[in-house]
XYZ file of C-alpha atoms in Angstrom:
414
model
C 0.000 0.000 0.000
C 2.909 2.344 0.583
C 5.072 1.565 -2.457
C 6.669 4.446 -4.349
C 4.657 3.876 -7.522
C 1.376 4.222 -5.681
C 2.520 7.464 -4.038
C 3.618 8.762 -7.440
C 0.208 7.878 -8.806
C -1.521 9.809 -6.023
C 0.627 12.896 -6.605
C 0.002 12.716 -10.352
C -3.756 12.586 -9.779
C -3.610 15.540 -7.384
C -1.412 17.595 -9.732
C -3.902 17.104 -12.567
C -6.790 18.310 -10.384
C -5.211 21.012 -8.204
C -8.264 23.236 -7.780
C -10.638 20.347 -7.184
C -8.286 18.776 -4.632
C -7.750 22.138 -2.922
C -11.465 22.836 -2.541
C -12.093 19.294 -1.332
C -9.294 19.504 1.224
C -10.477 22.945 2.321
C -13.835 21.551 3.423
C -12.113 18.910 5.576
C -9.570 21.397 6.962
C -12.397 23.797 7.841
C -14.216 21.053 9.722
C -11.187 20.173 11.845
C -10.370 23.875 12.314
C -13.871 24.678 13.576
C -13.942 21.585 15.817
C -10.620 22.394 17.514
C -11.439 26.102 17.919
C -14.811 25.291 19.494
C -13.271 22.703 21.828
C -10.506 25.146 22.764
C -13.000 27.881 23.607
C -15.077 25.361 25.554
C -12.005 24.357 27.557
C -11.208 28.034 28.129
C -14.715 28.611 29.480
C -14.304 25.600 31.759
C -10.934 26.883 33.003
C -12.237 30.403 33.582
C -15.360 29.461 35.496
C -13.427 26.835 37.478
C -11.023 29.557 38.627
C -14.017 31.554 39.865
C -15.067 28.561 41.977
C -11.521 28.217 43.302
C -11.483 31.792 44.634
C -13.254 30.407 47.717
C -13.058 27.045 49.433
C -14.264 24.377 46.999
C -16.929 22.898 49.295
C -18.188 26.033 51.016
C -21.801 26.627 52.059
C -23.106 30.181 52.552
C -26.224 30.685 54.653
C -28.223 33.890 54.929
C -31.817 34.917 55.578
C -34.443 37.122 53.962
C -38.142 37.844 54.371
C -40.814 35.215 54.847
C -43.222 34.719 51.967
C -45.837 32.587 53.731
C -47.947 32.720 56.877
C -46.986 30.149 59.507
C -48.382 29.472 62.983
C -50.117 32.832 63.124
C -47.049 34.752 61.917
C -47.663 37.026 58.944
C -45.608 36.854 55.749
C -43.081 39.612 55.074
C -41.163 39.206 58.350
C -37.437 39.905 58.109
C -35.548 36.944 59.580
C -32.361 37.734 61.485
C -30.041 34.971 62.648
C -28.506 35.006 66.124
C -25.258 33.868 67.686
C -27.171 30.958 69.235
C -28.128 29.707 65.773
C -24.501 29.580 64.727
C -23.305 28.106 68.022
C -25.881 25.301 67.866
C -24.859 24.321 64.323
C -21.138 24.564 65.122
C -21.527 22.292 68.173
C -23.900 19.767 66.610
C -21.779 19.235 63.493
C -18.380 19.769 65.077
C -16.968 16.472 63.778
C -18.286 17.046 60.259
C -17.111 20.632 59.816
C -13.677 21.654 58.607
C -13.946 25.467 58.847
C -16.760 27.642 60.144
C -17.585 31.278 60.783
C -20.530 33.568 61.273
C -20.376 37.078 59.827
C -21.541 40.433 61.158
C -21.478 42.861 58.256
C -21.341 46.627 57.876
C -21.973 47.074 54.167
C -20.118 50.368 53.845
C -18.018 51.755 56.628
C -15.894 54.881 56.379
C -12.268 54.220 57.287
C -9.744 56.998 57.873
C -5.977 57.016 58.019
C -4.440 60.446 58.317
C -5.703 62.482 55.378
C -6.772 59.395 53.453
C -10.234 57.867 53.731
C -12.495 55.461 51.922
C -15.722 53.495 52.205
C -15.148 49.750 52.377
C -16.964 46.565 53.365
C -16.362 45.882 57.052
C -17.061 42.411 58.424
C -16.770 40.842 61.835
C -15.658 37.225 61.449
C -14.084 34.256 63.207
C -10.442 33.216 62.533
C -11.545 30.328 60.261
C -12.850 32.858 57.761
C -9.356 33.169 56.293
C -9.572 29.573 55.057
C -13.188 29.860 53.960
C -12.156 32.698 51.633
C -8.736 31.268 50.683
C -7.140 34.532 51.814
C -3.336 34.730 51.895
C -1.427 37.034 54.199
C 0.725 39.628 52.449
C 2.060 40.930 55.744
C 1.305 40.543 59.427
C -1.214 37.960 60.635
C -4.898 37.126 60.487
C -7.360 37.307 63.367
C -6.963 34.684 66.098
C -9.101 33.351 68.950
C -7.525 35.687 71.513
C -8.656 38.665 69.442
C -12.149 37.213 69.441
C -12.307 36.343 73.146
C -10.796 39.641 74.313
C -12.846 41.923 72.036
C -9.615 43.316 70.607
C -9.869 46.409 68.404
C -7.745 45.026 65.589
C -8.322 44.794 61.844
C -6.988 42.927 58.833
C -7.059 44.963 55.628
C -7.555 43.775 52.077
C -4.630 44.626 49.821
C -6.728 47.164 47.879
C -7.722 48.913 51.119
C -4.087 49.036 52.225
C -2.966 50.532 48.908
C -5.739 53.144 48.941
C -5.100 54.284 52.502
C -1.385 53.706 53.015
C -0.012 53.899 49.456
C 3.551 52.563 49.674
C 3.768 52.829 53.459
C 3.757 49.757 55.737
C 0.292 49.332 57.285
C 0.920 46.710 59.984
C 1.227 48.354 63.389
C -0.554 51.538 62.313
C -4.010 52.633 63.480
C -7.070 53.375 61.353
C -10.329 54.974 62.446
C -13.689 53.326 61.870
C -16.584 55.498 63.048
C -13.974 57.565 64.957
C -12.771 54.486 66.864
C -9.114 53.463 66.602
C -8.305 49.973 65.343
C -4.802 48.571 65.082
C -3.838 47.042 61.734
C -2.409 43.557 62.365
C -2.307 42.206 58.819
C -2.867 42.694 55.102
C -4.344 39.912 52.949
C -4.734 39.101 49.281
C -7.627 37.138 47.824
C -7.740 34.942 44.689
C -11.007 36.717 43.834
C -9.003 39.850 43.007
C -9.544 43.513 43.899
C -13.270 43.082 44.446
C -12.545 40.796 47.400
C -9.630 42.919 48.599
C -11.845 45.926 49.377
C -12.887 44.271 52.639
C -11.783 44.847 56.208
C -12.052 42.101 58.827
C -12.231 42.480 62.606
C -13.184 40.053 65.399
C -16.895 39.248 65.288
C -17.341 39.927 69.004
C -15.697 43.330 68.649
C -17.838 44.238 65.641
C -21.066 43.305 67.441
C -20.106 45.277 70.555
C -18.691 48.392 68.878
C -21.318 48.715 66.166
C -24.348 47.844 68.316
C -24.971 44.510 66.679
C -26.126 42.778 69.827
C -26.109 39.040 69.155
C -27.252 39.274 65.533
C -25.336 37.922 62.564
C -25.822 38.402 58.831
C -24.352 35.223 57.371
C -22.849 31.875 58.250
C -20.244 29.985 56.238
C -19.140 26.368 56.596
C -16.990 23.804 54.862
C -17.394 20.095 55.495
C -14.607 17.580 55.938
C -13.091 16.195 52.742
C -14.712 13.103 51.210
C -13.300 10.358 48.999
C -15.201 11.497 45.912
C -17.115 14.462 44.540
C -20.355 12.468 44.704
C -19.820 11.650 48.396
C -18.979 15.280 49.188
C -22.066 16.486 47.319
C -24.309 14.014 49.152
C -22.893 15.046 52.558
C -23.348 18.740 51.767
C -26.958 18.198 50.662
C -27.793 16.381 53.916
C -26.113 19.131 55.960
C -27.943 21.867 54.016
C -31.330 20.215 54.497
C -30.819 19.720 58.240
C -29.557 23.274 58.821
C -32.425 24.744 56.801
C -34.943 22.702 58.793
C -33.373 23.819 62.088
C -33.397 27.517 61.179
C -36.994 27.384 59.961
C -38.088 25.737 63.193
C -36.152 28.224 65.340
C -37.580 31.264 63.564
C -41.143 29.993 62.985
C -40.852 29.753 59.221
C -43.066 27.587 57.033
C -41.233 24.438 55.851
C -42.128 25.233 52.237
C -41.078 28.904 52.414
C -38.148 29.200 50.001
C -37.293 32.868 50.503
C -36.658 33.127 54.249
C -33.592 30.861 54.511
C -31.165 30.718 51.598
C -28.300 28.234 51.414
C -25.772 28.509 48.619
C -24.035 25.148 48.247
C -20.878 25.524 46.135
C -20.820 21.800 45.341
C -24.337 21.960 43.913
C -23.253 24.991 41.890
C -20.182 23.071 40.727
C -22.323 20.107 39.644
C -24.620 22.385 37.647
C -21.554 23.997 36.104
C -19.968 20.655 35.178
C -23.258 19.440 33.689
C -23.552 22.662 31.684
C -19.962 22.416 30.441
C -20.563 18.803 29.398
C -23.592 19.922 27.373
C -21.606 22.743 25.764
C -18.740 20.349 25.010
C -21.115 17.833 23.401
C -22.697 20.631 21.387
C -19.291 21.811 20.157
C -18.336 18.244 19.241
C -21.635 17.908 17.387
C -21.104 21.108 15.390
C -17.522 20.123 14.579
C -18.431 16.573 13.570
C -21.266 17.825 11.347
C -18.828 20.174 9.623
C -16.371 17.304 9.136
C -19.162 15.111 7.748
C -19.932 17.818 5.196
C -16.274 17.732 4.185
C -16.286 13.930 4.031
C -19.322 13.987 1.732
C -17.435 16.406 -0.497
C -14.404 14.116 -0.591
C -16.615 11.119 -1.342
C -18.282 12.938 -4.237
C -14.921 13.964 -5.654
C -13.648 10.392 -5.388
C -16.750 9.177 -7.249
C -15.959 11.622 -10.026
C -12.336 10.462 -10.085
C -13.433 6.822 -10.249
C -15.765 7.710 -13.126
C -12.944 9.500 -14.968
C -10.600 6.553 -14.449
C -13.122 3.849 -15.383
C -11.175 2.738 -18.463
C -7.911 2.707 -16.465
C -9.533 0.554 -13.788
C -10.854 -1.768 -16.503
C -7.348 -2.188 -17.907
C -5.977 -2.935 -14.435
C -8.622 -5.590 -13.853
C -8.095 -7.068 -17.327
C -4.410 -7.424 -16.482
C -5.285 -9.336 -13.314
C -5.681 -6.645 -10.635
C -7.681 -7.975 -7.691
C -10.720 -6.041 -6.334
C -8.822 -5.489 -3.059
C -6.006 -3.669 -4.851
C -8.541 -1.410 -6.588
C -10.220 -0.658 -3.252
C -6.878 0.110 -1.605
C -5.894 2.386 -4.489
C -8.978 4.572 -4.019
C -8.874 4.433 -0.206
C -5.209 5.394 -0.196
C -5.901 8.525 -2.203
C -8.969 9.447 -0.136
C -7.215 8.972 3.211
C -4.183 10.931 1.991
C -6.255 13.956 0.941
C -8.377 14.041 4.103
C -5.427 13.450 6.442
C -3.243 16.170 4.911
C -6.147 18.620 4.841
C -7.114 17.676 8.388
C -3.597 18.209 9.697
C -3.551 21.644 8.050
C -6.781 22.479 9.888
C -5.457 21.017 13.150
C -2.129 22.868 13.063
C -3.676 26.189 12.010
C -6.327 25.977 14.745
C -3.728 25.134 17.406
C -1.604 28.063 16.210
C -4.607 30.385 16.410
C -5.422 29.246 19.953
C -1.785 29.700 20.958
C -1.451 33.263 19.656
C -4.980 34.637 19.956
C -5.985 32.757 23.131
C -4.224 35.151 25.554
C -5.914 38.125 23.858
C -9.451 36.859 24.514
C -8.943 35.823 28.138
C -11.505 37.228 30.571
C -12.755 36.278 34.024
C -14.744 33.497 32.386
C -12.340 32.380 29.641
C -8.845 31.271 30.656
C -6.166 29.461 28.633
C -8.345 28.297 25.709
C -6.605 25.142 24.492
C -7.075 21.433 23.871
C -5.167 18.641 25.558
C -3.104 15.914 23.913
C -5.900 13.361 24.142
C -8.252 15.573 22.133
C -5.560 16.157 19.501
C -5.058 12.388 19.164
C -8.827 11.959 18.841
C -8.980 14.476 15.993
C -6.167 12.626 14.191
C -8.147 9.397 14.571
C -11.216 11.172 13.196
C -9.155 12.239 10.179
C -8.159 8.679 9.313
C -11.685 7.348 9.833
C -13.142 10.226 7.818
C -10.774 9.495 4.949
C -11.651 5.809 4.987
C -15.379 6.550 5.064
C -15.058 9.113 2.278
C -13.262 6.646 0.042
C -15.115 3.458 0.862
C -18.170 3.827 -1.379
C -16.198 5.056 -4.421
C -13.646 2.260 -3.826
C -16.391 -0.342 -3.535
C -17.967 0.952 -6.739
C -14.616 0.867 -8.531
C -14.006 -2.728 -7.417
C -17.344 -3.820 -8.962
C -16.546 -2.445 -12.401
C -16.490 -5.221 -15.004
C -13.409 -5.005 -17.258
C -15.357 -5.499 -20.517
C -17.756 -2.659 -19.650
C -14.949 -0.407 -18.401
C -12.959 -0.821 -21.622
C -15.980 0.329 -23.654
C -16.318 3.507 -21.524
C -15.783 6.740 -23.464
């Protein structure tokens, strides 16, 4: 199948039909090009959205409350539900062995912070020490809050890197004092967050201090938890769903909320979000594969039609070959060889050009939701396999038709 004469024959056929071969190959190359570009963009979307998930702990659950939407036990709808320290303490104690990190949050949505002549309005939150790990925060300088700060109602703060840069510019912030509502707080640390500047506009202080200084009483705005690691994603998802259901039931009972009221207690389960995301990305990936394969099929049909025309043009030649003793298998291999060669070369052109485009243009289209658009080695190997199969399919029917030509009829062909 790979003797020199057969290769020479293929090149002669191509050279006699340059335009026809070019247009045929272009349809196959376009199919592979579109398939790889779509898969690369799909992978980029997957990478980008995955990085958004990774900005916080992977298995985090956020819990907050809103207004009731239904009457329950004589209580009117429209009540604003506010969680208490006791709610958090009960959950933390009951699920102590199942929880990895935990924190309740007392939030001042916009607090004015002053340092010398500089000032700014930032998000101020009272939290527990575990909150550093819930948010995947990294210390740039100094330290995070600890349990002594919490127990002793210390007036200390940890600044986001953006806050530090706005207030202190190039000056060291740790050890300095800032004013929040005209009260001095000592800066003990500066943190960075994988979520970027948006997350670095926050200021953290001990939850107990925040509640006392800002007249919060024993109220909290949010609770955040992560569960212990599991052996598989499915096991972790199942554990988080059980925990969510039990916590929701407890809070509804504590605050006299109807069991079927879906607006009073809201639980955001990152693992459920991740599952929805993975399912969505699978659907998008299948769709992209479908579009690419359909484009390749269109190219294969074009190749098959061209090969039929070539077989028709070479009918007399095929008749001579068969009259001289050529076996049907050799005729089939002759046509298949040419078909596979054209589709494979054209496909590799499409593959290489699409990979080059992803390599050079990919960094220019990166956003928060598209990162490193590319395809892995396994996908590249799959496309090569598709090329060979496509070439064989494109040439099979023309080859089968050529093999059935009777020599006596072929020799009469004009």
